[in-house]
């Protein structure tokens, strides 16, 4: 190996080393050993993992951006100012509850532990690419993300302003793309996956329940519609029967009214006939009374006539010679 080859090899190694160290947040006042010591104190099982150490440095840098008074803790006012000015949230109330929870002061250790418990920490490369396409809306960098095998562990390194990471590694030359990716990654690291990529089993369950309820509602509506149609048909038949019954009742009422009128006319005629019969009976009684009186008078007259004849016969018997019968017949007149 000649001198030029050796020099080229050393230059290449220097560039690779500089690329690896370029992901460290700029302006750090701690050297590598101090950061490693702090990381081992906070998370000893992962302190020897270089990728995890780079992510820890990024989380530490995010905490430093939020800690304005540099007292080692991020209070509610500092997080509120950070959300309004850096992330452009007009109403950060919901984000406060997600970020702080019950703890009003957030240290580097708290922020790192919250990051490790986040769903994003365990994202696969495919999930990160899906996040890049749907949430960040930069699908042109999909191939680069897949080539670098960037999983959820690398998300904090995307959330800090690192020119080496954005330019040399991701090959992002557009400043607006860098800023957009950084803000989206920062929001995802601090507050978890966005709604577009968050896999929520409760929502899946609610979606399935909603679908089942929707299908059940459609089936119930179909059954109710069918039942309503059958009920309407039956009701129409009942209405027709009721109409016929009303018509029959109306006819019966008319017939009853006619019968009542006929009955009233018969009653009137009966009354007239009874009155006429009573008048005739009265006249007959009067006639009978008159005839009876006439008969009695006739009987009395006959009785007197008979008595007169008997007296005449007695007289003739007493005087036979005086009153001899003549040859010519004579008519006798009764003596009144």
Coordinates of C-alpha atoms in Angstrom, one line a residue:
X1 CA 0.0 0.0 0.0
X2 CA 1.5 3.4 -1.1
X3 CA 1.3 6.7 0.8
X4 CA -1.6 8.1 -1.3
X5 CA -3.7 5.0 -0.6
X6 CA -3.0 5.3 3.1
X7 CA -3.9 9.0 3.1
X8 CA -7.2 8.3 1.3
X9 CA -8.1 5.5 3.8
X10 CA -7.5 7.9 6.7
X11 CA -9.5 10.6 5.1
X12 CA -12.4 8.2 4.5
X13 CA -12.3 7.0 8.1
X14 CA -12.3 10.6 9.3
X15 CA -15.4 11.4 7.3
X16 CA -17.3 8.3 8.6
X17 CA -16.3 9.2 12.2
X18 CA -17.3 12.9 11.6
X19 CA -20.7 11.7 10.2
X20 CA -21.3 9.6 13.2
X21 CA -20.4 12.4 15.6
X22 CA -22.3 15.0 13.5
X23 CA -25.6 13.6 14.7
X24 CA -24.8 14.9 18.2
X25 CA -26.6 18.1 19.1
X26 CA -24.6 21.2 18.4
X27 CA -23.5 23.4 21.2
X28 CA -23.2 20.5 23.7
X29 CA -21.1 21.5 26.7
X30 CA -20.5 17.9 27.8
X31 CA -18.0 15.6 26.2
X32 CA -18.8 12.1 25.1
X33 CA -17.7 10.5 28.4
X34 CA -19.9 12.8 30.5
X35 CA -23.0 12.2 28.2
X36 CA -22.3 8.4 28.3
X37 CA -22.0 8.5 32.1
X38 CA -25.4 10.4 32.4
X39 CA -27.0 8.0 30.0
X40 CA -25.7 4.9 31.9
X41 CA -27.0 6.4 35.2
X42 CA -30.5 6.9 33.6
X43 CA -30.6 3.7 31.5
X44 CA -27.8 1.3 32.3
X45 CA -29.0 -1.6 30.0
X46 CA -28.8 0.6 26.9
X47 CA -25.8 2.8 27.7
X48 CA -23.4 0.8 25.5
X49 CA -25.7 0.9 22.5
X50 CA -24.3 3.7 20.2
X51 CA -27.6 4.3 18.4
X52 CA -29.5 4.6 21.7
X53 CA -26.8 7.0 23.0
X54 CA -27.3 9.1 19.9
X55 CA -31.1 9.1 20.5
X56 CA -30.5 10.0 24.2
X57 CA -28.3 13.0 23.1
X58 CA -31.2 14.1 20.8
X59 CA -33.7 13.8 23.6
X60 CA -31.4 15.7 25.9
X61 CA -31.1 18.4 23.3
X62 CA -34.9 18.6 22.9
X63 CA -35.1 19.0 26.7
X64 CA -32.5 21.8 26.6
X65 CA -34.5 23.6 23.9
X66 CA -37.6 23.6 26.2
X67 CA -35.7 24.4 29.4
X68 CA -35.4 28.2 29.1
X69 CA -34.0 28.9 32.5
X70 CA -31.6 25.9 32.3
X71 CA -32.5 24.6 35.8
X72 CA -32.8 21.0 34.6
X73 CA -36.6 20.9 34.6
X74 CA -39.3 21.9 32.1
X75 CA -42.2 23.5 33.9
X76 CA -45.7 24.2 32.6
X77 CA -44.9 27.8 31.5
X78 CA -41.8 26.7 29.6
X79 CA -43.7 23.9 27.8
X80 CA -46.6 26.3 27.0
X81 CA -44.2 28.8 25.5
X82 CA -42.4 26.1 23.5
X83 CA -45.7 24.7 22.2
X84 CA -46.9 28.1 21.1
X85 CA -43.7 29.5 19.6
X86 CA -41.8 26.5 18.3
X87 CA -44.7 24.1 17.4
X88 CA -47.3 26.8 16.6
X89 CA -50.1 25.3 18.8
X90 CA -52.7 28.0 19.5
X91 CA -54.4 25.9 22.2
X92 CA -51.9 23.6 23.9
X93 CA -54.1 22.5 26.7
X94 CA -54.6 19.0 25.5
X95 CA -50.8 18.7 24.7
X96 CA -50.1 19.8 28.3
X97 CA -52.1 17.0 29.8
X98 CA -50.2 14.5 27.5
X99 CA -46.8 15.9 28.1
X100 CA -46.9 16.7 31.8
X101 CA -49.6 14.4 33.2
X102 CA -49.4 14.6 37.0
X103 CA -45.8 15.8 37.0
X104 CA -45.4 19.6 36.6
X105 CA -41.6 19.4 36.2
X106 CA -40.1 17.3 33.5
X107 CA -36.4 16.3 33.7
X108 CA -34.2 14.7 31.1
X109 CA -34.7 11.3 32.8
X110 CA -38.5 11.8 32.8
X111 CA -38.4 12.8 29.1
X112 CA -36.3 9.8 28.2
X113 CA -38.5 7.3 30.1
X114 CA -41.6 8.8 28.5
X115 CA -40.0 8.4 25.1
X116 CA -39.1 4.7 25.8
X117 CA -42.7 4.0 26.8
X118 CA -44.1 5.7 23.7
X119 CA -45.6 3.5 21.0
X120 CA -43.3 5.3 18.4
X121 CA -40.2 3.9 20.2
X122 CA -41.1 0.4 19.0
X123 CA -42.0 1.4 15.4
X124 CA -40.6 -0.7 12.6
X125 CA -39.1 0.7 9.4
X126 CA -42.4 0.2 7.6
X127 CA -44.3 2.1 10.2
X128 CA -41.8 5.0 10.1
X129 CA -42.1 5.1 6.3
X130 CA -45.8 5.1 6.6
X131 CA -45.6 8.0 9.1
X132 CA -43.3 9.8 6.6
X133 CA -45.8 9.4 3.8
X134 CA -49.1 10.0 5.5
X135 CA -48.2 12.4 8.3
X136 CA -45.1 14.3 7.2
X137 CA -46.2 14.1 3.5
X138 CA -42.7 13.6 2.1
X139 CA -43.0 10.4 0.2
X140 CA -40.0 11.3 -2.0
X141 CA -37.7 10.3 0.9
X142 CA -39.1 6.8 1.3
X143 CA -36.3 5.1 -0.4
X144 CA -33.7 6.9 1.7
X145 CA -35.5 5.9 4.9
X146 CA -35.7 2.3 3.9
X147 CA -32.1 2.3 2.8
X148 CA -30.9 3.7 6.1
X149 CA -33.3 1.3 8.0
X150 CA -34.6 4.1 10.2
X151 CA -36.9 2.6 12.8
X152 CA -38.7 4.3 15.7
X153 CA -35.5 4.4 17.8
X154 CA -34.1 7.0 15.4
X155 CA -37.1 9.4 15.7
X156 CA -35.4 11.8 18.3
X157 CA -32.5 12.3 15.9
X158 CA -34.9 13.5 13.3
X159 CA -36.5 16.0 15.8
X160 CA -33.3 18.1 16.3
X161 CA -31.7 20.6 14.0
X162 CA -28.8 18.6 12.8
X163 CA -27.3 19.7 9.5
X164 CA -25.2 16.5 9.1
X165 CA -28.2 14.2 9.7
X166 CA -30.5 16.1 7.4
X167 CA -28.0 17.0 4.7
X168 CA -25.3 14.3 4.5
X169 CA -27.4 11.3 5.7
X170 CA -30.9 12.0 4.5
X171 CA -29.9 14.1 1.5
X172 CA -32.5 16.8 2.2
X173 CA -31.5 19.9 0.3
X174 CA -34.8 21.7 0.7
X175 CA -34.8 23.8 3.8
X176 CA -38.6 23.7 4.1
X177 CA -38.5 19.8 4.0
X178 CA -36.0 19.8 6.8
X179 CA -38.1 22.1 9.0
X180 CA -41.2 20.1 8.2
X181 CA -39.6 16.8 9.1
X182 CA -38.1 18.2 12.3
X183 CA -41.4 19.7 13.6
X184 CA -43.3 16.5 12.8
X185 CA -40.7 14.3 14.4
X186 CA -40.5 16.6 17.4
X187 CA -44.3 16.5 17.8
X188 CA -44.3 12.7 17.5
X189 CA -41.5 12.3 20.1
X190 CA -43.1 14.5 22.7
X191 CA -46.8 13.6 22.2
X192 CA -46.8 10.1 20.7
X193 CA -48.0 8.9 17.3
X194 CA -50.4 11.2 15.3
X195 CA -54.0 10.1 14.9
X196 CA -53.4 9.1 11.3
X197 CA -50.8 6.5 12.2
X198 CA -51.7 5.6 15.8
X199 CA -53.0 2.1 16.1
X200 CA -55.7 2.2 18.7
X201 CA -57.3 -1.1 19.5
X202 CA -60.1 0.6 21.3
X203 CA -60.9 2.6 18.2
X204 CA -60.7 -0.6 16.2
X205 CA -63.1 -2.2 18.6
X206 CA -65.4 0.9 18.4
X207 CA -65.2 0.8 14.6
X208 CA -66.2 -2.9 14.6
X209 CA -69.0 -2.2 17.1
X210 CA -70.1 0.8 15.0
X211 CA -70.1 -1.4 11.8
X212 CA -72.1 -4.1 13.6
X213 CA -74.5 -1.5 15.0
X214 CA -74.8 0.0 11.5
X215 CA -75.5 -3.3 9.9
X216 CA -77.9 -4.2 12.7
X217 CA -79.5 -0.8 12.3
X218 CA -79.9 -1.3 8.6
X219 CA -81.3 -4.8 9.1
X220 CA -83.6 -3.5 11.8
X221 CA -84.7 -0.7 9.5
X222 CA -85.3 -3.2 6.7
X223 CA -87.4 -5.4 9.1
X224 CA -89.3 -2.4 10.4
X225 CA -89.9 -1.2 6.8
X226 CA -91.2 -4.6 5.8
X227 CA -93.3 -4.9 8.9
X228 CA -94.6 -1.3 8.4
X229 CA -95.6 -2.2 4.8
X230 CA -97.4 -5.3 6.0
X231 CA -99.0 -3.4 8.8
X232 CA -100.1 -0.6 6.4
X233 CA -101.6 -3.3 4.1
X234 CA -103.4 -4.8 7.0
X235 CA -104.5 -1.3 8.2
X236 CA -105.8 -0.5 4.7
X237 CA -107.8 -3.7 4.7
X238 CA -109.1 -2.9 8.2
X239 CA -110.0 0.6 7.0
X240 CA -111.8 -0.8 4.0
X241 CA -113.7 -3.2 6.3
X242 CA -114.4 -0.4 8.7
X243 CA -115.7 1.8 5.8
X244 CA -118.0 -1.1 4.7
X245 CA -119.1 -1.5 8.2
X246 CA -119.8 2.2 8.5
X247 CA -121.7 2.1 5.2
X248 CA -123.7 -0.9 6.5
X249 CA -124.4 0.9 9.7
X250 CA -125.5 4.0 7.8
X251 CA -127.9 1.8 5.7
X252 CA -129.2 0.2 8.9
X253 CA -129.7 3.7 10.4
X254 CA -131.7 4.8 7.4
X255 CA -133.8 1.6 7.5
X256 CA -134.3 2.1 11.2
X257 CA -135.3 5.7 10.6
X258 CA -137.7 4.6 7.9
X259 CA -139.1 1.9 10.2
X260 CA -139.5 4.4 13.0
X261 CA -141.3 6.8 10.6
X262 CA -143.5 4.0 9.5
X263 CA -144.1 3.0 13.1
X264 CA -145.0 6.5 14.0
X265 CA -147.4 6.7 11.0
X266 CA -148.9 3.4 12.1
X267 CA -149.3 4.7 15.6
X268 CA -151.0 7.8 14.3
X269 CA -153.3 5.7 12.1
X270 CA -154.0 3.4 15.0
X271 CA -154.9 6.3 17.2
X272 CA -157.2 7.7 14.4
X273 CA -158.7 4.3 13.9
X274 CA -159.3 3.8 17.6
X275 CA -160.9 7.2 17.8
X276 CA -163.0 6.3 14.8
X277 CA -164.0 3.0 16.3
X278 CA -164.8 4.7 19.6
X279 CA -167.0 7.2 17.7
X280 CA -168.7 4.4 15.8
X281 CA -169.2 2.4 19.0
X282 CA -170.6 5.5 20.7
X283 CA -173.0 6.0 17.7
X284 CA -173.9 2.3 17.7
X285 CA -174.6 2.5 21.5
X286 CA -176.8 5.5 20.9
X287 CA -178.6 3.8 18.1
X288 CA -179.0 0.7 20.2
X289 CA -180.4 2.8 23.1
X290 CA -182.8 4.5 20.7
X291 CA -183.9 1.1 19.2
X292 CA -184.3 -0.3 22.7
X293 CA -186.4 2.7 23.7
X294 CA -188.4 2.3 20.5
X295 CA -188.9 -1.4 21.1
X296 CA -190.0 -0.8 24.6
X297 CA -192.5 1.8 23.4
X298 CA -193.7 -0.7 20.7
X299 CA -194.1 -3.4 23.3
X300 CA -196.0 -1.1 25.6
X301 CA -198.3 -0.2 22.6
X302 CA -198.8 -3.8 21.8
X303 CA -199.6 -4.6 25.4
X304 CA -202.2 -1.8 25.5
X305 CA -203.7 -3.0 22.2
X306 CA -203.9 -6.5 23.5
X307 CA -205.6 -5.3 26.6
X308 CA -208.1 -3.3 24.6
X309 CA -208.9 -6.4 22.5
X310 CA -209.5 -8.4 25.6
X311 CA -211.8 -5.7 27.0
X312 CA -213.6 -5.6 23.6
X313 CA -214.1 -9.3 23.6
X314 CA -215.4 -9.2 27.1
X315 CA -217.8 -6.4 26.1
X316 CA -219.1 -8.4 23.2
X317 CA -219.7 -11.4 25.3
X318 CA -221.7 -9.2 27.7
X319 CA -223.8 -7.6 25.0
X320 CA -224.2 -10.1 22.1
X321 CA -227.3 -8.7 20.7
X322 CA -226.3 -5.2 20.5
X323 CA -223.2 -5.7 18.5
X324 CA -224.1 -8.4 15.9
X325 CA -221.7 -8.9 13.2
X326 CA -222.6 -7.6 9.8
X327 CA -222.0 -9.2 6.5
X328 CA -219.5 -6.7 5.5
X329 CA -216.2 -6.7 7.2
X330 CA -215.3 -3.8 9.3
X331 CA -212.0 -2.6 10.3
X332 CA -211.2 -2.1 13.9
X333 CA -209.2 0.8 15.0
X334 CA -207.5 0.6 18.3
X335 CA -208.6 3.0 20.9
X336 CA -205.9 5.1 22.0

